[in-house]
PDB file of C-alpha atoms in Angstrom:
ATOM      1  CA  MET A   1       0.000   0.000   0.000  1.00 46.00           C
ATOM      2  CA  ALA A   2       2.759   2.387   0.933  1.00 46.00           C
ATOM      3  CA  GLY A   3       4.481   1.591  -2.329  1.00 47.00           C
ATOM      4  CA  THR A   4       1.252   2.280  -4.228  1.00 44.00           C
ATOM      5  CA  VAL A   5       0.706   5.598  -2.473  1.00 42.00           C
ATOM      6  CA  ALA A   6       4.310   6.559  -3.076  1.00 45.00           C
ATOM      7  CA  GLY A   7       3.979   5.540  -6.710  1.00 46.00           C
ATOM      8  CA  ASN A   8       0.769   7.548  -7.143  1.00 48.00           C
ATOM      9  CA  GLY A   9       2.401  10.527  -5.474  1.00 49.00           C
ATOM     10  CA  ALA A  10       5.373  10.322  -7.789  1.00 47.00           C
ATOM     11  CA  GLY A  11       3.034  10.035 -10.774  1.00 46.00           C
ATOM     12  CA  ARG A  12       1.063  13.106  -9.709  1.00 45.00           C
ATOM     13  CA  ALA A  13       4.304  15.022  -9.239  1.00 44.00           C
ATOM     14  CA  ALA A  14       5.444  14.004 -12.699  1.00 43.00           C
ATOM     15  CA  LEU A  15       2.121  15.033 -14.257  1.00 38.00           C
ATOM     16  CA  SER A  16       2.113  18.359 -12.423  1.00 43.00           C
ATOM     17  CA  GLY A  17       5.569  18.989 -13.807  1.00 45.00           C
ATOM     18  CA  LEU A  18       4.371  18.257 -17.343  1.00 40.00           C
ATOM     19  CA  ARG A  19       1.291  20.484 -17.305  1.00 44.00           C
ATOM     20  CA  PRO A  20       3.161  23.811 -17.535  1.00 44.00           C
ATOM     21  CA  LEU A  21       5.200  22.405 -20.422  1.00 40.00           C
ATOM     22  CA  ALA A  22       2.036  21.290 -22.219  1.00 40.00           C
ATOM     23  CA  LEU A  23       0.410  24.677 -21.696  1.00 37.00           C
ATOM     24  CA  LYS A  24       3.552  26.421 -22.891  1.00 42.00           C
ATOM     25  CA  ALA A  25       3.633  24.231 -26.012  1.00 40.00           C
ATOM     26  CA  ALA A  26      -0.017  25.053 -26.749  1.00 43.00           C
ATOM     27  CA  THR A  27       0.667  28.758 -26.278  1.00 43.00           C
ATOM     28  CA  ASP A  28       3.721  28.619 -28.525  1.00 44.00           C
ATOM     29  CA  GLN A  29       1.689  26.786 -31.159  1.00 46.00           C
ATOM     30  CA  ARG A  30      -0.962  29.518 -31.094  1.00 44.00           C
ATOM     31  CA  ARG A  31       1.667  32.233 -31.293  1.00 48.00           C
ATOM     32  CA  HIS A  32       3.309  30.668 -34.341  1.00 60.00           C
ATOM     33  CA  ARG A  33       0.209  29.491 -36.205  1.00 75.00           C
ATOM     34  CA  ARG A  34       0.361  30.748 -39.790  1.00 84.00           C
ATOM     35  CA  VAL A  35      -2.569  32.653 -41.262  1.00 87.00           C
ATOM     36  CA  ALA A  36      -3.073  33.006 -45.010  1.00 88.00           C
ATOM     37  CA  VAL A  37      -3.567  36.754 -45.348  1.00 87.00           C
ATOM     38  CA  ALA A  38      -2.892  39.272 -48.126  1.00 85.00           C
ATOM     39  CA  LEU A  39      -1.684  42.576 -46.666  1.00 87.00           C
ATOM     40  CA  LEU A  40      -0.106  45.366 -48.672  1.00 86.00           C
ATOM     41  CA  GLY A  41       3.124  46.774 -47.381  1.00 88.00           C
ATOM     42  CA  ARG A  42       6.583  48.167 -47.963  1.00 89.00           C
ATOM     43  CA  TYR A  43       9.966  46.826 -46.954  1.00 93.00           C
ATOM     44  CA  MET A  44      13.434  48.264 -46.607  1.00 92.00           C
ATOM     45  CA  LEU A  45      16.624  46.270 -47.118  1.00 93.00           C
ATOM     46  CA  SER A  46      20.156  47.169 -46.071  1.00 91.00           C
ATOM     47  CA  ASP A  47      20.419  49.517 -49.091  1.00 89.00           C
ATOM     48  CA  ARG A  48      17.839  51.769 -47.311  1.00 86.00           C
ATOM     49  CA  GLN A  49      15.556  51.703 -50.367  1.00 86.00           C
ATOM     50  CA  GLU A  50      11.834  50.978 -49.949  1.00 86.00           C
ATOM     51  CA  TYR A  51      10.001  48.474 -52.150  1.00 89.00           C
ATOM     52  CA  PRO A  52       6.335  47.374 -52.323  1.00 90.00           C
ATOM     53  CA  CYS A  53       5.286  43.922 -51.155  1.00 91.00           C
ATOM     54  CA  GLN A  54       2.312  41.775 -50.203  1.00 90.00           C
ATOM     55  CA  THR A  55       2.048  39.047 -47.606  1.00 93.00           C
ATOM     56  CA  VAL A  56       1.201  35.461 -48.533  1.00 92.00           C
ATOM     57  CA  ASP A  57       0.911  34.119 -45.011  1.00 93.00           C
ATOM     58  CA  MET A  58       2.027  35.239 -41.588  1.00 95.00           C
ATOM     59  CA  SER A  59       2.499  34.170 -37.993  1.00 94.00           C
ATOM     60  CA  PRO A  60       3.821  36.121 -34.997  1.00 94.00           C
ATOM     61  CA  GLY A  61       7.189  34.500 -35.692  1.00 95.00           C
ATOM     62  CA  GLY A  62       7.489  34.956 -39.434  1.00 96.00           C
ATOM     63  CA  VAL A  63       5.974  36.258 -42.655  1.00 97.00           C
ATOM     64  CA  ARG A  64       6.175  35.192 -46.291  1.00 96.00           C
ATOM     65  CA  LEU A  65       6.300  38.080 -48.770  1.00 96.00           C
ATOM     66  CA  THR A  66       5.783  38.270 -52.500  1.00 92.00           C
ATOM     67  CA  CYS A  67       7.887  41.059 -53.989  1.00 91.00           C
ATOM     68  CA  ALA A  68       9.984  42.017 -57.006  1.00 84.00           C
ATOM     69  CA  VAL A  69      13.298  42.891 -55.333  1.00 90.00           C
ATOM     70  CA  GLY A  70      15.032  40.141 -53.372  1.00 90.00           C
ATOM     71  CA  GLY A  71      17.672  40.209 -50.680  1.00 93.00           C
ATOM     72  CA  GLU A  72      20.211  37.866 -49.133  1.00 95.00           C
ATOM     73  CA  VAL A  73      19.600  35.175 -46.527  1.00 96.00           C
ATOM     74  CA  GLY A  74      20.452  36.651 -43.133  1.00 97.00           C
ATOM     75  CA  GLU A  75      19.983  40.252 -44.329  1.00 97.00           C
ATOM     76  CA  ARG A  76      18.180  42.527 -41.886  1.00 96.00           C
ATOM     77  CA  ILE A  77      14.858  43.911 -43.089  1.00 96.00           C
ATOM     78  CA  VAL A  78      12.215  46.369 -41.892  1.00 93.00           C
ATOM     79  CA  VAL A  79       8.644  45.803 -43.100  1.00 93.00           C
ATOM     80  CA  TYR A  80       5.606  48.090 -42.807  1.00 88.00           C
ATOM     81  CA  LEU A  81       2.297  46.239 -43.186  1.00 87.00           C
ATOM     82  CA  GLU A  82      -1.248  47.583 -43.147  1.00 81.00           C
ATOM     83  CA  HIS A  83      -3.108  46.612 -39.951  1.00 78.00           C
ATOM     84  CA  VAL A  84       0.140  45.348 -38.385  1.00 84.00           C
ATOM     85  CA  GLY A  85       2.547  48.276 -38.591  1.00 83.00           C
ATOM     86  CA  ARG A  86       6.323  48.051 -38.409  1.00 87.00           C
ATOM     87  CA  ILE A  87       8.105  44.746 -37.940  1.00 92.00           C
ATOM     88  CA  GLU A  88      11.801  43.901 -38.047  1.00 95.00           C
ATOM     89  CA  GLY A  89      13.597  40.676 -38.791  1.00 97.00           C
ATOM     90  CA  THR A  90      15.976  38.838 -41.083  1.00 97.00           C
ATOM     91  CA  ILE A  91      15.488  37.057 -44.393  1.00 97.00           C
ATOM     92  CA  ALA A  92      15.224  33.353 -43.535  1.00 97.00           C
ATOM     93  CA  ARG A  93      14.964  31.870 -47.023  1.00 95.00           C
ATOM     94  CA  LEU A  94      14.539  32.956 -50.636  1.00 96.00           C
ATOM     95  CA  LEU A  95      11.495  31.945 -52.702  1.00 93.00           C
ATOM     96  CA  PRO A  96      10.730  32.149 -56.446  1.00 90.00           C
ATOM     97  CA  ASP A  97       8.387  35.126 -55.945  1.00 89.00           C
ATOM     98  CA  GLY A  98       9.900  36.709 -52.831  1.00 94.00           C
ATOM     99  CA  PHE A  99      11.266  35.549 -49.493  1.00 97.00           C
ATOM    100  CA  ALA A 100      10.389  34.487 -45.964  1.00 97.00           C
ATOM    101  CA  VAL A 101      11.243  36.683 -42.986  1.00 97.00           C
ATOM    102  CA  ALA A 102      11.956  35.562 -39.427  1.00 97.00           C
ATOM    103  CA  ILE A 103      10.430  38.264 -37.218  1.00 97.00           C
ATOM    104  CA  SER A 104      12.469  39.708 -34.341  1.00 95.00           C
ATOM    105  CA  ALA A 105      10.033  40.920 -31.677  1.00 92.00           C
ATOM    106  CA  THR A 106       9.353  40.968 -27.958  1.00 91.00           C
ATOM    107  CA  SER A 107       6.770  38.609 -26.454  1.00 90.00           C
ATOM    108  CA  ARG A 108       4.391  41.548 -26.098  1.00 88.00           C
ATOM    109  CA  LYS A 109       4.766  42.456 -29.773  1.00 88.00           C
ATOM    110  CA  ARG A 110       4.236  38.819 -30.805  1.00 90.00           C
ATOM    111  CA  ASP A 111       1.051  38.652 -28.727  1.00 87.00           C
ATOM    112  CA  LYS A 112      -0.172  41.830 -30.406  1.00 85.00           C
ATOM    113  CA  ILE A 113       0.544  40.360 -33.844  1.00 89.00           C
ATOM    114  CA  ALA A 114      -1.261  37.141 -32.849  1.00 88.00           C
ATOM    115  CA  SER A 115      -4.353  39.119 -31.820  1.00 81.00           C
ATOM    116  CA  GLN A 116      -4.277  41.122 -35.038  1.00 82.00           C
ATOM    117  CA  LEU A 117      -3.943  37.986 -37.166  1.00 85.00           C
ATOM    118  CA  THR A 118      -6.888  36.434 -35.342  1.00 80.00           C
ATOM    119  CA  TRP A 119      -8.973  39.503 -36.158  1.00 76.00           C
ATOM    120  CA  LEU A 120      -7.881  39.433 -39.800  1.00 78.00           C
ATOM    121  CA  ALA A 121      -8.735  35.740 -40.093  1.00 76.00           C
ATOM    122  CA  ASN A 122     -12.209  36.403 -38.678  1.00 70.00           C
ATOM    123  CA  ARG A 123     -13.011  39.691 -40.425  1.00 63.00           C
ATOM    124  CA  ALA A 124     -15.287  37.946 -42.939  1.00 51.00           C
ATOM    125  CA  VAL A 125     -17.355  36.669 -40.004  1.00 52.00           C
ATOM    126  CA  LEU A 126     -17.529  40.236 -38.676  1.00 51.00           C
ATOM    127  CA  GLY A 127     -19.046  41.370 -41.980  1.00 52.00           C
ATOM    128  CA  LEU A 128     -16.435  44.046 -42.621  1.00 49.00           C
ATOM    129  CA  PRO A 129     -16.777  45.378 -46.213  1.00 48.00           C
ATOM    130  CA  GLU A 130     -13.654  44.645 -48.230  1.00 48.00           C
ATOM    131  CA  ASP A 131     -13.407  48.088 -49.812  1.00 44.00           C
ATOM    132  CA  ARG A 132     -13.682  49.830 -46.416  1.00 45.00           C
ATOM    133  CA  ARG A 133     -11.631  47.387 -44.385  1.00 48.00           C
ATOM    134  CA  HIS A 134      -8.984  49.900 -43.312  1.00 56.00           C
ATOM    135  CA  GLU A 135      -9.330  52.474 -40.586  1.00 70.00           C
ATOM    136  CA  ARG A 136     -10.157  55.850 -42.095  1.00 77.00           C
ATOM    137  CA  LEU A 137      -9.650  59.367 -40.793  1.00 82.00           C
ATOM    138  CA  VAL A 138     -10.180  62.963 -41.841  1.00 87.00           C
ATOM    139  CA  PRO A 139      -6.888  64.900 -41.770  1.00 90.00           C
ATOM    140  CA  ARG A 140      -6.634  68.424 -40.406  1.00 90.00           C
ATOM    141  CA  GLN A 141      -5.230  69.560 -43.754  1.00 93.00           C
ATOM    142  CA  THR A 142      -7.952  68.628 -46.248  1.00 94.00           C
ATOM    143  CA  LEU A 143      -7.058  70.927 -49.150  1.00 96.00           C
ATOM    144  CA  THR A 144      -4.763  69.328 -51.704  1.00 97.00           C
ATOM    145  CA  THR A 145      -3.781  69.335 -55.371  1.00 97.00           C
ATOM    146  CA  LEU A 146      -4.191  66.547 -57.911  1.00 97.00           C
ATOM    147  CA  ARG A 147      -1.434  66.448 -60.513  1.00 96.00           C
ATOM    148  CA  LEU A 148      -2.103  64.498 -63.696  1.00 96.00           C
ATOM    149  CA  GLU A 149       0.512  62.901 -65.941  1.00 91.00           C
ATOM    150  CA  GLY A 150       0.330  65.733 -68.481  1.00 89.00           C
ATOM    151  CA  GLY A 151       1.146  68.309 -65.807  1.00 92.00           C
ATOM    152  CA  ARG A 152      -2.413  69.541 -65.254  1.00 95.00           C
ATOM    153  CA  GLU A 153      -3.218  70.490 -61.653  1.00 96.00           C
ATOM    154  CA  ILE A 154      -6.667  70.256 -60.086  1.00 97.00           C
ATOM    155  CA  ALA A 155      -7.706  71.751 -56.748  1.00 97.00           C
ATOM    156  CA  ALA A 156      -9.305  69.130 -54.513  1.00 96.00           C
ATOM    157  CA  ARG A 157     -10.441  68.366 -50.965  1.00 95.00           C
ATOM    158  CA  ILE A 158      -9.703  65.163 -49.067  1.00 94.00           C
ATOM    159  CA  VAL A 159     -12.875  63.554 -47.722  1.00 91.00           C
ATOM    160  CA  ASP A 160     -11.077  60.822 -45.782  1.00 88.00           C
ATOM    161  CA  ILE A 161      -7.904  58.721 -45.905  1.00 90.00           C
ATOM    162  CA  SER A 162      -6.956  55.120 -45.190  1.00 86.00           C
ATOM    163  CA  LEU A 163      -3.562  53.435 -45.347  1.00 83.00           C
ATOM    164  CA  SER A 164      -4.320  52.245 -48.875  1.00 84.00           C
ATOM    165  CA  GLY A 165      -6.232  55.137 -50.437  1.00 89.00           C
ATOM    166  CA  ALA A 166      -8.407  58.214 -50.117  1.00 92.00           C
ATOM    167  CA  ALA A 167     -11.733  59.704 -51.117  1.00 91.00           C
ATOM    168  CA  VAL A 168     -11.175  63.045 -52.838  1.00 94.00           C
ATOM    169  CA  ALA A 169     -13.732  65.688 -53.799  1.00 94.00           C
ATOM    170  CA  CYS A 170     -13.044  67.618 -57.013  1.00 95.00           C
ATOM    171  CA  GLU A 171     -14.959  69.322 -59.819  1.00 93.00           C
ATOM    172  CA  VAL A 172     -13.375  67.314 -62.638  1.00 93.00           C
ATOM    173  CA  ASP A 173     -14.502  63.900 -63.868  1.00 92.00           C
ATOM    174  CA  LEU A 174     -11.483  61.612 -63.859  1.00 95.00           C
ATOM    175  CA  PRO A 175     -11.644  58.269 -65.719  1.00 94.00           C
ATOM    176  CA  LEU A 176     -11.017  55.015 -63.891  1.00 91.00           C
ATOM    177  CA  ASP A 177      -7.362  53.966 -63.685  1.00 89.00           C
ATOM    178  CA  THR A 178      -6.153  57.553 -64.175  1.00 95.00           C
ATOM    179  CA  SER A 179      -2.650  57.919 -62.726  1.00 94.00           C
ATOM    180  CA  LEU A 180      -2.155  61.027 -60.595  1.00 96.00           C
ATOM    181  CA  ILE A 181      -0.287  62.531 -57.672  1.00 96.00           C
ATOM    182  CA  VAL A 182      -2.366  63.494 -54.620  1.00 97.00           C
ATOM    183  CA  GLY A 183      -0.247  66.137 -52.937  1.00 95.00           C
ATOM    184  CA  ARG A 184       3.045  64.214 -53.110  1.00 92.00           C
ATOM    185  CA  THR A 185       1.568  60.703 -53.057  1.00 93.00           C
ATOM    186  CA  ALA A 186       1.305  58.606 -56.230  1.00 92.00           C
ATOM    187  CA  ALA A 187      -2.104  57.018 -56.776  1.00 92.00           C
ATOM    188  CA  ARG A 188      -4.664  55.893 -59.346  1.00 91.00           C
ATOM    189  CA  VAL A 189      -8.429  56.323 -59.640  1.00 93.00           C
ATOM    190  CA  VAL A 190     -10.301  53.153 -58.647  1.00 87.00           C
ATOM    191  CA  ARG A 191     -13.859  54.435 -58.201  1.00 88.00           C
ATOM    192  CA  GLN A 192     -15.999  57.437 -59.105  1.00 89.00           C
ATOM    193  CA  PHE A 193     -18.719  59.028 -57.007  1.00 87.00           C
ATOM    194  CA  LYS A 194     -20.797  62.172 -57.326  1.00 87.00           C
ATOM    195  CA  GLY A 195     -18.456  65.109 -56.838  1.00 90.00           C
ATOM    196  CA  GLY A 196     -15.220  63.174 -56.623  1.00 92.00           C
ATOM    197  CA  VAL A 197     -13.203  59.978 -56.889  1.00 92.00           C
ATOM    198  CA  ALA A 198     -11.675  57.265 -54.745  1.00 91.00           C
ATOM    199  CA  VAL A 199      -7.971  56.689 -55.295  1.00 92.00           C
ATOM    200  CA  GLU A 200      -5.660  53.848 -54.358  1.00 88.00           C
ATOM    201  CA  PHE A 201      -2.098  54.718 -53.381  1.00 89.00           C
ATOM    202  CA  ARG A 202       0.685  53.067 -55.366  1.00 84.00           C
ATOM    203  CA  LEU A 203       2.325  52.238 -52.027  1.00 81.00           C
ATOM    204  CA  PRO A 204       0.415  52.019 -48.729  1.00 80.00           C
ATOM    205  CA  LEU A 205       1.083  54.748 -46.191  1.00 81.00           C
ATOM    206  CA  SER A 206       3.257  54.040 -43.189  1.00 76.00           C
ATOM    207  CA  PRO A 207       1.099  53.269 -40.116  1.00 74.00           C
ATOM    208  CA  ASP A 208       3.625  55.221 -38.027  1.00 72.00           C
ATOM    209  CA  ARG A 209       2.488  58.516 -39.563  1.00 78.00           C
ATOM    210  CA  PHE A 210      -1.218  57.679 -39.920  1.00 82.00           C
ATOM    211  CA  ASP A 211      -2.996  60.299 -37.817  1.00 83.00           C
ATOM    212  CA  GLU A 212      -4.879  63.597 -38.199  1.00 86.00           C
ATOM    213  CA  ASN A 213      -1.619  65.469 -38.876  1.00 90.00           C
ATOM    214  CA  LEU A 214      -0.949  63.417 -42.013  1.00 90.00           C
ATOM    215  CA  VAL A 215      -0.208  65.455 -45.143  1.00 91.00           C
ATOM    216  CA  LEU A 216      -0.223  63.606 -48.455  1.00 90.00           C
TER     217      LEU A 216
END
């Protein structure tokens, strides 16, 4: 009997020692679960030049990017992604259409990324319209100028802005897919509405400067 009790006690001690490890493994699995998500962004390599990119899938520990300009394995990289913001890391491996990045982040930052990825994965359930999926704001400076490819300038007023585009009021009808410069930001017309147009930026804005003081 004493041997049985001792054996049971030892077993319980062993199990109690395993539980934290099991919980930690489950937590780590959640933190590194990959989500297939297409986010527009920009990245900067060691040459300090910025290039456009789009995510293929992402976890709090890494992200796979499709892009035109590659780097070297082990090269440090800074990436700005819509909804996520700035992340840093190193190129882990090269792919035919881009590369994979190992993210360098604190536990708090990884938890924040995990929460954001969960929201992105569930946004269809939330019924969020695709063309209004980004946070929008009205800047303090709403007056701007539209510059067309031929050099023509058109006075305009910004209705609202998101990281990926803007609604602009103007008195000129601009055809769809018209290339233009809004202030100093390259864009193209993607939709028309009464009294203005919606434009999509050629490169998404940096989340770090996305507030009411933003000037395009």
